[in-house]
Amino acid sequence: MSESAENGGSAETMKWEYFVTPLLLHNEAAILNNWGAQGWELVQIIEGPAGGNVAYLKRKA
């Protein structure tokens, strides 16, 4: 039995939507703050295939 079912909650699966965006080197904080204000949570930043950083974000669907 799942923890949420044991606590009387719903066993419904949480659904997420994802977004990938490049991060401009001189403006990373402003870009991330903008997406955060729209409900997006940063998951990871990696180096993109063409160089530069890429941010992966998620939020509840």
PDB file of N, CA, C and O in Angstrom:
ATOM      1  N   MET A   1       0.856  -1.179   0.000  1.00  0.00           N
ATOM      2  CA  MET A   1       0.000   0.000   0.000  1.00  0.00           C
ATOM      3  C   MET A   1       0.898   1.237   0.000  1.00  0.00           C
ATOM      4  O   MET A   1       1.872   1.298   0.726  1.00  0.00           O
ATOM      5  N   SER A   2       0.545   2.218  -0.803  1.00  0.00           N
ATOM      6  CA  SER A   2       1.366   3.420  -0.870  1.00  0.00           C
ATOM      7  C   SER A   2       1.178   4.276   0.376  1.00  0.00           C
ATOM      8  O   SER A   2       0.178   4.179   1.072  1.00  0.00           O
ATOM      9  N   GLU A   3       2.168   5.137   0.623  1.00  0.00           N
ATOM     10  CA  GLU A   3       2.110   6.015   1.797  1.00  0.00           C
ATOM     11  C   GLU A   3       0.899   6.940   1.725  1.00  0.00           C
ATOM     12  O   GLU A   3       0.208   7.153   2.716  1.00  0.00           O
ATOM     13  N   SER A   4       0.605   7.472   0.526  1.00  0.00           N
ATOM     14  CA  SER A   4      -0.532   8.392   0.428  1.00  0.00           C
ATOM     15  C   SER A   4      -1.855   7.666   0.674  1.00  0.00           C
ATOM     16  O   SER A   4      -2.754   8.209   1.276  1.00  0.00           O
ATOM     17  N   ALA A   5      -1.961   6.408   0.237  1.00  0.00           N
ATOM     18  CA  ALA A   5      -3.179   5.645   0.482  1.00  0.00           C
ATOM     19  C   ALA A   5      -3.316   5.332   1.971  1.00  0.00           C
ATOM     20  O   ALA A   5      -4.412   5.356   2.516  1.00  0.00           O
ATOM     21  N   GLU A   6      -2.184   5.044   2.627  1.00  0.00           N
ATOM     22  CA  GLU A   6      -2.224   4.765   4.060  1.00  0.00           C
ATOM     23  C   GLU A   6      -2.653   5.988   4.852  1.00  0.00           C
ATOM     24  O   GLU A   6      -3.292   5.871   5.887  1.00  0.00           O
ATOM     25  N   ASN A   7      -2.319   7.158   4.372  1.00  0.00           N
ATOM     26  CA  ASN A   7      -2.664   8.405   5.054  1.00  0.00           C
ATOM     27  C   ASN A   7      -4.022   8.949   4.622  1.00  0.00           C
ATOM     28  O   ASN A   7      -4.361  10.072   4.946  1.00  0.00           O
ATOM     29  N   GLY A   8      -4.758   8.176   3.854  1.00  0.00           N
ATOM     30  CA  GLY A   8      -6.083   8.604   3.429  1.00  0.00           C
ATOM     31  C   GLY A   8      -6.068   9.513   2.205  1.00  0.00           C
ATOM     32  O   GLY A   8      -7.082  10.033   1.798  1.00  0.00           O
ATOM     33  N   GLY A   9      -4.893   9.696   1.597  1.00  0.00           N
ATOM     34  CA  GLY A   9      -4.782  10.548   0.408  1.00  0.00           C
ATOM     35  C   GLY A   9      -5.046   9.766  -0.859  1.00  0.00           C
ATOM     36  O   GLY A   9      -5.308   8.567  -0.836  1.00  0.00           O
ATOM     37  N   SER A  10      -4.967  10.442  -1.954  1.00  0.00           N
ATOM     38  CA  SER A  10      -5.182   9.823  -3.255  1.00  0.00           C
ATOM     39  C   SER A  10      -3.896   9.153  -3.721  1.00  0.00           C
ATOM     40  O   SER A  10      -2.808   9.660  -3.494  1.00  0.00           O
ATOM     41  N   ALA A  11      -4.018   8.026  -4.389  1.00  0.00           N
ATOM     42  CA  ALA A  11      -2.868   7.327  -4.945  1.00  0.00           C
ATOM     43  C   ALA A  11      -2.641   7.753  -6.389  1.00  0.00           C
ATOM     44  O   ALA A  11      -1.962   7.078  -7.133  1.00  0.00           O
ATOM     45  N   GLU A  12      -3.218   8.871  -6.802  1.00  0.00           N
ATOM     46  CA  GLU A  12      -3.104   9.366  -8.172  1.00  0.00           C
ATOM     47  C   GLU A  12      -1.660   9.713  -8.497  1.00  0.00           C
ATOM     48  O   GLU A  12      -0.942  10.282  -7.685  1.00  0.00           O
ATOM     49  N   THR A  13      -1.227   9.381  -9.708  1.00  0.00           N
ATOM     50  CA  THR A  13       0.127   9.674 -10.157  1.00  0.00           C
ATOM     51  C   THR A  13       0.261  11.153 -10.478  1.00  0.00           C
ATOM     52  O   THR A  13      -0.577  11.725 -11.163  1.00  0.00           O
ATOM     53  N   MET A  14       1.343  11.764  -9.957  1.00  0.00           N
ATOM     54  CA  MET A  14       1.596  13.178 -10.242  1.00  0.00           C
ATOM     55  C   MET A  14       2.092  13.309 -11.674  1.00  0.00           C
ATOM     56  O   MET A  14       2.903  12.519 -12.130  1.00  0.00           O
ATOM     57  N   LYS A  15       1.585  14.309 -12.392  1.00  0.00           N
ATOM     58  CA  LYS A  15       1.977  14.530 -13.777  1.00  0.00           C
ATOM     59  C   LYS A  15       2.777  15.814 -13.875  1.00  0.00           C
ATOM     60  O   LYS A  15       2.461  16.805 -13.224  1.00  0.00           O
ATOM     61  N   TRP A  16       3.830  15.787 -14.692  1.00  0.00           N
ATOM     62  CA  TRP A  16       4.734  16.909 -14.861  1.00  0.00           C
ATOM     63  C   TRP A  16       4.805  17.312 -16.321  1.00  0.00           C
ATOM     64  O   TRP A  16       4.619  16.496 -17.211  1.00  0.00           O
ATOM     65  N   GLU A  17       5.101  18.571 -16.562  1.00  0.00           N
ATOM     66  CA  GLU A  17       5.480  19.019 -17.898  1.00  0.00           C
ATOM     67  C   GLU A  17       6.899  19.540 -17.794  1.00  0.00           C
ATOM     68  O   GLU A  17       7.330  19.990 -16.729  1.00  0.00           O
ATOM     69  N   TYR A  18       7.637  19.437 -18.877  1.00  0.00           N
ATOM     70  CA  TYR A  18       9.055  19.785 -18.878  1.00  0.00           C
ATOM     71  C   TYR A  18       9.343  20.846 -19.928  1.00  0.00           C
ATOM     72  O   TYR A  18       8.654  20.938 -20.937  1.00  0.00           O
ATOM     73  N   PHE A  19      10.398  21.621 -19.680  1.00  0.00           N
ATOM     74  CA  PHE A  19      10.813  22.680 -20.589  1.00  0.00           C
ATOM     75  C   PHE A  19      12.339  22.733 -20.603  1.00  0.00           C
ATOM     76  O   PHE A  19      12.973  22.586 -19.562  1.00  0.00           O
ATOM     77  N   VAL A  20      12.903  22.902 -21.780  1.00  0.00           N
ATOM     78  CA  VAL A  20      14.351  22.990 -21.949  1.00  0.00           C
ATOM     79  C   VAL A  20      14.655  24.340 -22.587  1.00  0.00           C
ATOM     80  O   VAL A  20      14.031  24.717 -23.583  1.00  0.00           O
ATOM     81  N   THR A  21      15.616  25.081 -22.017  1.00  0.00           N
ATOM     82  CA  THR A  21      15.947  26.404 -22.546  1.00  0.00           C
ATOM     83  C   THR A  21      17.448  26.655 -22.454  1.00  0.00           C
ATOM     84  O   THR A  21      18.079  26.247 -21.480  1.00  0.00           O
ATOM     85  N   PRO A  22      18.021  27.325 -23.455  1.00  0.00           N
ATOM     86  CA  PRO A  22      19.430  27.713 -23.336  1.00  0.00           C
ATOM     87  C   PRO A  22      19.574  28.835 -22.316  1.00  0.00           C
ATOM     88  O   PRO A  22      18.652  29.623 -22.111  1.00  0.00           O
ATOM     89  N   LEU A  23      20.724  28.889 -21.666  1.00  0.00           N
ATOM     90  CA  LEU A  23      21.008  29.957 -20.701  1.00  0.00           C
ATOM     91  C   LEU A  23      22.091  30.867 -21.276  1.00  0.00           C
ATOM     92  O   LEU A  23      23.203  30.416 -21.552  1.00  0.00           O
ATOM     93  N   LEU A  24      21.759  32.117 -21.466  1.00  0.00           N
ATOM     94  CA  LEU A  24      22.743  33.084 -21.946  1.00  0.00           C
ATOM     95  C   LEU A  24      23.724  33.377 -20.823  1.00  0.00           C
ATOM     96  O   LEU A  24      23.317  33.616 -19.684  1.00  0.00           O
ATOM     97  N   LEU A  25      24.994  33.369 -21.124  1.00  0.00           N
ATOM     98  CA  LEU A  25      26.034  33.469 -20.089  1.00  0.00           C
ATOM     99  C   LEU A  25      25.953  34.738 -19.260  1.00  0.00           C
ATOM    100  O   LEU A  25      26.322  34.738 -18.106  1.00  0.00           O
ATOM    101  N   HIS A  26      25.483  35.817 -19.803  1.00  0.00           N
ATOM    102  CA  HIS A  26      25.451  37.076 -19.058  1.00  0.00           C
ATOM    103  C   HIS A  26      24.131  37.305 -18.333  1.00  0.00           C
ATOM    104  O   HIS A  26      23.971  38.311 -17.666  1.00  0.00           O
ATOM    105  N   ASN A  27      23.172  36.366 -18.452  1.00  0.00           N
ATOM    106  CA  ASN A  27      21.829  36.630 -17.941  1.00  0.00           C
ATOM    107  C   ASN A  27      21.172  35.409 -17.284  1.00  0.00           C
ATOM    108  O   ASN A  27      19.954  35.309 -17.272  1.00  0.00           O
ATOM    109  N   GLU A  28      21.972  34.490 -16.726  1.00  0.00           N
ATOM    110  CA  GLU A  28      21.416  33.235 -16.207  1.00  0.00           C
ATOM    111  C   GLU A  28      20.371  33.454 -15.116  1.00  0.00           C
ATOM    112  O   GLU A  28      19.292  32.863 -15.159  1.00  0.00           O
ATOM    113  N   ALA A  29      20.687  34.276 -14.122  1.00  0.00           N
ATOM    114  CA  ALA A  29      19.772  34.475 -12.995  1.00  0.00           C
ATOM    115  C   ALA A  29      18.442  35.068 -13.444  1.00  0.00           C
ATOM    116  O   ALA A  29      17.377  34.621 -12.999  1.00  0.00           O
ATOM    117  N   ALA A  30      18.465  36.045 -14.326  1.00  0.00           N
ATOM    118  CA  ALA A  30      17.223  36.659 -14.803  1.00  0.00           C
ATOM    119  C   ALA A  30      16.365  35.647 -15.561  1.00  0.00           C
ATOM    120  O   ALA A  30      15.143  35.601 -15.390  1.00  0.00           O
ATOM    121  N   ILE A  31      16.999  34.813 -16.372  1.00  0.00           N
ATOM    122  CA  ILE A  31      16.259  33.786 -17.118  1.00  0.00           C
ATOM    123  C   ILE A  31      15.617  32.795 -16.153  1.00  0.00           C
ATOM    124  O   ILE A  31      14.422  32.491 -16.249  1.00  0.00           O
ATOM    125  N   LEU A  32      16.393  32.293 -15.181  1.00  0.00           N
ATOM    126  CA  LEU A  32      15.861  31.316 -14.225  1.00  0.00           C
ATOM    127  C   LEU A  32      14.795  31.934 -13.322  1.00  0.00           C
ATOM    128  O   LEU A  32      13.782  31.282 -13.017  1.00  0.00           O
ATOM    129  N   ASN A  33      14.978  33.177 -12.906  1.00  0.00           N
ATOM    130  CA  ASN A  33      13.962  33.850 -12.089  1.00  0.00           C
ATOM    131  C   ASN A  33      12.659  34.026 -12.860  1.00  0.00           C
ATOM    132  O   ASN A  33      11.565  33.886 -12.302  1.00  0.00           O
ATOM    133  N   ASN A  34      12.762  34.329 -14.143  1.00  0.00           N
ATOM    134  CA  ASN A  34      11.569  34.482 -14.984  1.00  0.00           C
ATOM    135  C   ASN A  34      10.786  33.171 -15.051  1.00  0.00           C
ATOM    136  O   ASN A  34       9.575  33.147 -14.857  1.00  0.00           O
ATOM    137  N   TRP A  35      11.478  32.064 -15.318  1.00  0.00           N
ATOM    138  CA  TRP A  35      10.787  30.773 -15.389  1.00  0.00           C
ATOM    139  C   TRP A  35      10.261  30.359 -14.014  1.00  0.00           C
ATOM    140  O   TRP A  35       9.172  29.799 -13.898  1.00  0.00           O
ATOM    141  N   GLY A  36      11.013  30.634 -12.948  1.00  0.00           N
ATOM    142  CA  GLY A  36      10.557  30.310 -11.593  1.00  0.00           C
ATOM    143  C   GLY A  36       9.286  31.059 -11.228  1.00  0.00           C
ATOM    144  O   GLY A  36       8.390  30.513 -10.582  1.00  0.00           O
ATOM    145  N   ALA A  37       9.182  32.315 -11.657  1.00  0.00           N
ATOM    146  CA  ALA A  37       7.982  33.114 -11.382  1.00  0.00           C
ATOM    147  C   ALA A  37       6.758  32.539 -12.089  1.00  0.00           C
ATOM    148  O   ALA A  37       5.623  32.797 -11.687  1.00  0.00           O
ATOM    149  N   GLN A  38       6.983  31.742 -13.141  1.00  0.00           N
ATOM    150  CA  GLN A  38       5.880  31.114 -13.873  1.00  0.00           C
ATOM    151  C   GLN A  38       5.605  29.686 -13.384  1.00  0.00           C
ATOM    152  O   GLN A  38       4.848  28.944 -14.009  1.00  0.00           O
ATOM    153  N   GLY A  39       6.232  29.310 -12.261  1.00  0.00           N
ATOM    154  CA  GLY A  39       5.951  28.011 -11.652  1.00  0.00           C
ATOM    155  C   GLY A  39       6.900  26.897 -12.052  1.00  0.00           C
ATOM    156  O   GLY A  39       6.712  25.752 -11.659  1.00  0.00           O
ATOM    157  N   TRP A  40       7.937  27.214 -12.828  1.00  0.00           N
ATOM    158  CA  TRP A  40       8.884  26.191 -13.247  1.00  0.00           C
ATOM    159  C   TRP A  40       9.952  25.990 -12.180  1.00  0.00           C
ATOM    160  O   TRP A  40      10.437  26.939 -11.589  1.00  0.00           O
ATOM    161  N   GLU A  41      10.356  24.739 -11.960  1.00  0.00           N
ATOM    162  CA  GLU A  41      11.406  24.378 -11.008  1.00  0.00           C
ATOM    163  C   GLU A  41      12.604  23.859 -11.788  1.00  0.00           C
ATOM    164  O   GLU A  41      12.467  22.993 -12.668  1.00  0.00           O
ATOM    165  N   LEU A  42      13.787  24.369 -11.466  1.00  0.00           N
ATOM    166  CA  LEU A  42      15.013  23.930 -12.134  1.00  0.00           C
ATOM    167  C   LEU A  42      15.342  22.503 -11.723  1.00  0.00           C
ATOM    168  O   LEU A  42      15.364  22.178 -10.538  1.00  0.00           O
ATOM    169  N   VAL A  43      15.591  21.647 -12.714  1.00  0.00           N
ATOM    170  CA  VAL A  43      15.958  20.259 -12.459  1.00  0.00           C
ATOM    171  C   VAL A  43      17.465  20.081 -12.628  1.00  0.00           C
ATOM    172  O   VAL A  43      18.124  19.488 -11.785  1.00  0.00           O
ATOM    173  N   GLN A  44      17.999  20.648 -13.731  1.00  0.00           N
ATOM    174  CA  GLN A  44      19.401  20.414 -14.031  1.00  0.00           C
ATOM    175  C   GLN A  44      19.889  21.434 -15.044  1.00  0.00           C
ATOM    176  O   GLN A  44      19.122  21.908 -15.879  1.00  0.00           O
ATOM    177  N   ILE A  45      21.179  21.755 -14.965  1.00  0.00           N
ATOM    178  CA  ILE A  45      21.841  22.555 -15.994  1.00  0.00           C
ATOM    179  C   ILE A  45      23.000  21.715 -16.513  1.00  0.00           C
ATOM    180  O   ILE A  45      23.794  21.190 -15.733  1.00  0.00           O
ATOM    181  N   ILE A  46      23.073  21.568 -17.846  1.00  0.00           N
ATOM    182  CA  ILE A  46      24.176  20.824 -18.454  1.00  0.00           C
ATOM    183  C   ILE A  46      24.736  21.634 -19.614  1.00  0.00           C
ATOM    184  O   ILE A  46      24.104  22.582 -20.087  1.00  0.00           O
ATOM    185  N   GLU A  47      25.908  21.231 -20.090  1.00  0.00           N
ATOM    186  CA  GLU A  47      26.483  21.863 -21.272  1.00  0.00           C
ATOM    187  C   GLU A  47      25.758  21.323 -22.495  1.00  0.00           C
ATOM    188  O   GLU A  47      25.583  20.111 -22.648  1.00  0.00           O
ATOM    189  N   GLY A  48      25.305  22.231 -23.357  1.00  0.00           N
ATOM    190  CA  GLY A  48      24.581  21.839 -24.555  1.00  0.00           C
ATOM    191  C   GLY A  48      25.507  21.250 -25.605  1.00  0.00           C
ATOM    192  O   GLY A  48      26.726  21.419 -25.538  1.00  0.00           O
ATOM    193  N   PRO A  49      24.950  20.554 -26.585  1.00  0.00           N
ATOM    194  CA  PRO A  49      25.769  19.908 -27.619  1.00  0.00           C
ATOM    195  C   PRO A  49      26.566  20.902 -28.468  1.00  0.00           C
ATOM    196  O   PRO A  49      27.623  20.558 -28.978  1.00  0.00           O
ATOM    197  N   ALA A  50      26.077  22.118 -28.598  1.00  0.00           N
ATOM    198  CA  ALA A  50      26.775  23.138 -29.389  1.00  0.00           C
ATOM    199  C   ALA A  50      27.560  24.094 -28.483  1.00  0.00           C
ATOM    200  O   ALA A  50      27.986  25.150 -28.923  1.00  0.00           O
ATOM    201  N   GLY A  51      27.725  23.733 -27.218  1.00  0.00           N
ATOM    202  CA  GLY A  51      28.382  24.610 -26.254  1.00  0.00           C
ATOM    203  C   GLY A  51      27.337  25.448 -25.540  1.00  0.00           C
ATOM    204  O   GLY A  51      26.165  25.472 -25.920  1.00  0.00           O
ATOM    205  N   GLY A  52      27.727  26.134 -24.502  1.00  0.00           N
ATOM    206  CA  GLY A  52      26.777  26.910 -23.708  1.00  0.00           C
ATOM    207  C   GLY A  52      25.983  26.008 -22.791  1.00  0.00           C
ATOM    208  O   GLY A  52      26.013  24.780 -22.915  1.00  0.00           O
ATOM    209  N   ASN A  53      25.285  26.592 -21.854  1.00  0.00           N
ATOM    210  CA  ASN A  53      24.505  25.834 -20.876  1.00  0.00           C
ATOM    211  C   ASN A  53      23.049  25.726 -21.293  1.00  0.00           C
ATOM    212  O   ASN A  53      22.493  26.628 -21.912  1.00  0.00           O
ATOM    213  N   VAL A  54      22.449  24.613 -20.915  1.00  0.00           N
ATOM    214  CA  VAL A  54      21.038  24.350 -21.171  1.00  0.00           C
ATOM    215  C   VAL A  54      20.380  24.008 -19.834  1.00  0.00           C
ATOM    216  O   VAL A  54      20.913  23.207 -19.070  1.00  0.00           O
ATOM    217  N   ALA A  55      19.239  24.624 -19.548  1.00  0.00           N
ATOM    218  CA  ALA A  55      18.505  24.366 -18.312  1.00  0.00           C
ATOM    219  C   ALA A  55      17.309  23.475 -18.593  1.00  0.00           C
ATOM    220  O   ALA A  55      16.583  23.682 -19.572  1.00  0.00           O
ATOM    221  N   TYR A  56      17.106  22.498 -17.728  1.00  0.00           N
ATOM    222  CA  TYR A  56      15.942  21.618 -17.770  1.00  0.00           C
ATOM    223  C   TYR A  56      15.056  21.984 -16.593  1.00  0.00           C
ATOM    224  O   TYR A  56      15.515  22.013 -15.449  1.00  0.00           O
ATOM    225  N   LEU A  57      13.776  22.275 -16.869  1.00  0.00           N
ATOM    226  CA  LEU A  57      12.844  22.694 -15.837  1.00  0.00           C
ATOM    227  C   LEU A  57      11.599  21.822 -15.859  1.00  0.00           C
ATOM    228  O   LEU A  57      11.295  21.187 -16.885  1.00  0.00           O
ATOM    229  N   LYS A  58      10.869  21.785 -14.730  1.00  0.00           N
ATOM    230  CA  LYS A  58       9.616  21.025 -14.663  1.00  0.00           C
ATOM    231  C   LYS A  58       8.613  21.800 -13.833  1.00  0.00           C
ATOM    232  O   LYS A  58       8.975  22.662 -13.026  1.00  0.00           O
ATOM    233  N   ARG A  59       7.329  21.487 -14.028  1.00  0.00           N
ATOM    234  CA  ARG A  59       6.251  21.986 -13.185  1.00  0.00           C
ATOM    235  C   ARG A  59       5.087  21.019 -13.269  1.00  0.00           C
ATOM    236  O   ARG A  59       4.966  20.228 -14.218  1.00  0.00           O
ATOM    237  N   LYS A  60       4.230  21.067 -12.278  1.00  0.00           N
ATOM    238  CA  LYS A  60       3.069  20.186 -12.265  1.00  0.00           C
ATOM    239  C   LYS A  60       2.180  20.512 -13.448  1.00  0.00           C
ATOM    240  O   LYS A  60       1.914  21.684 -13.731  1.00  0.00           O
ATOM    241  N   ALA A  61       1.710  19.484 -14.113  1.00  0.00           N
ATOM    242  CA  ALA A  61       0.837  19.655 -15.280  1.00  0.00           C
ATOM    243  C   ALA A  61      -0.592  19.882 -14.863  1.00  0.00           C
ATOM    244  O   ALA A  61      -1.009  19.542 -13.809  1.00  0.00           O
TER     245      ALA A  61
END
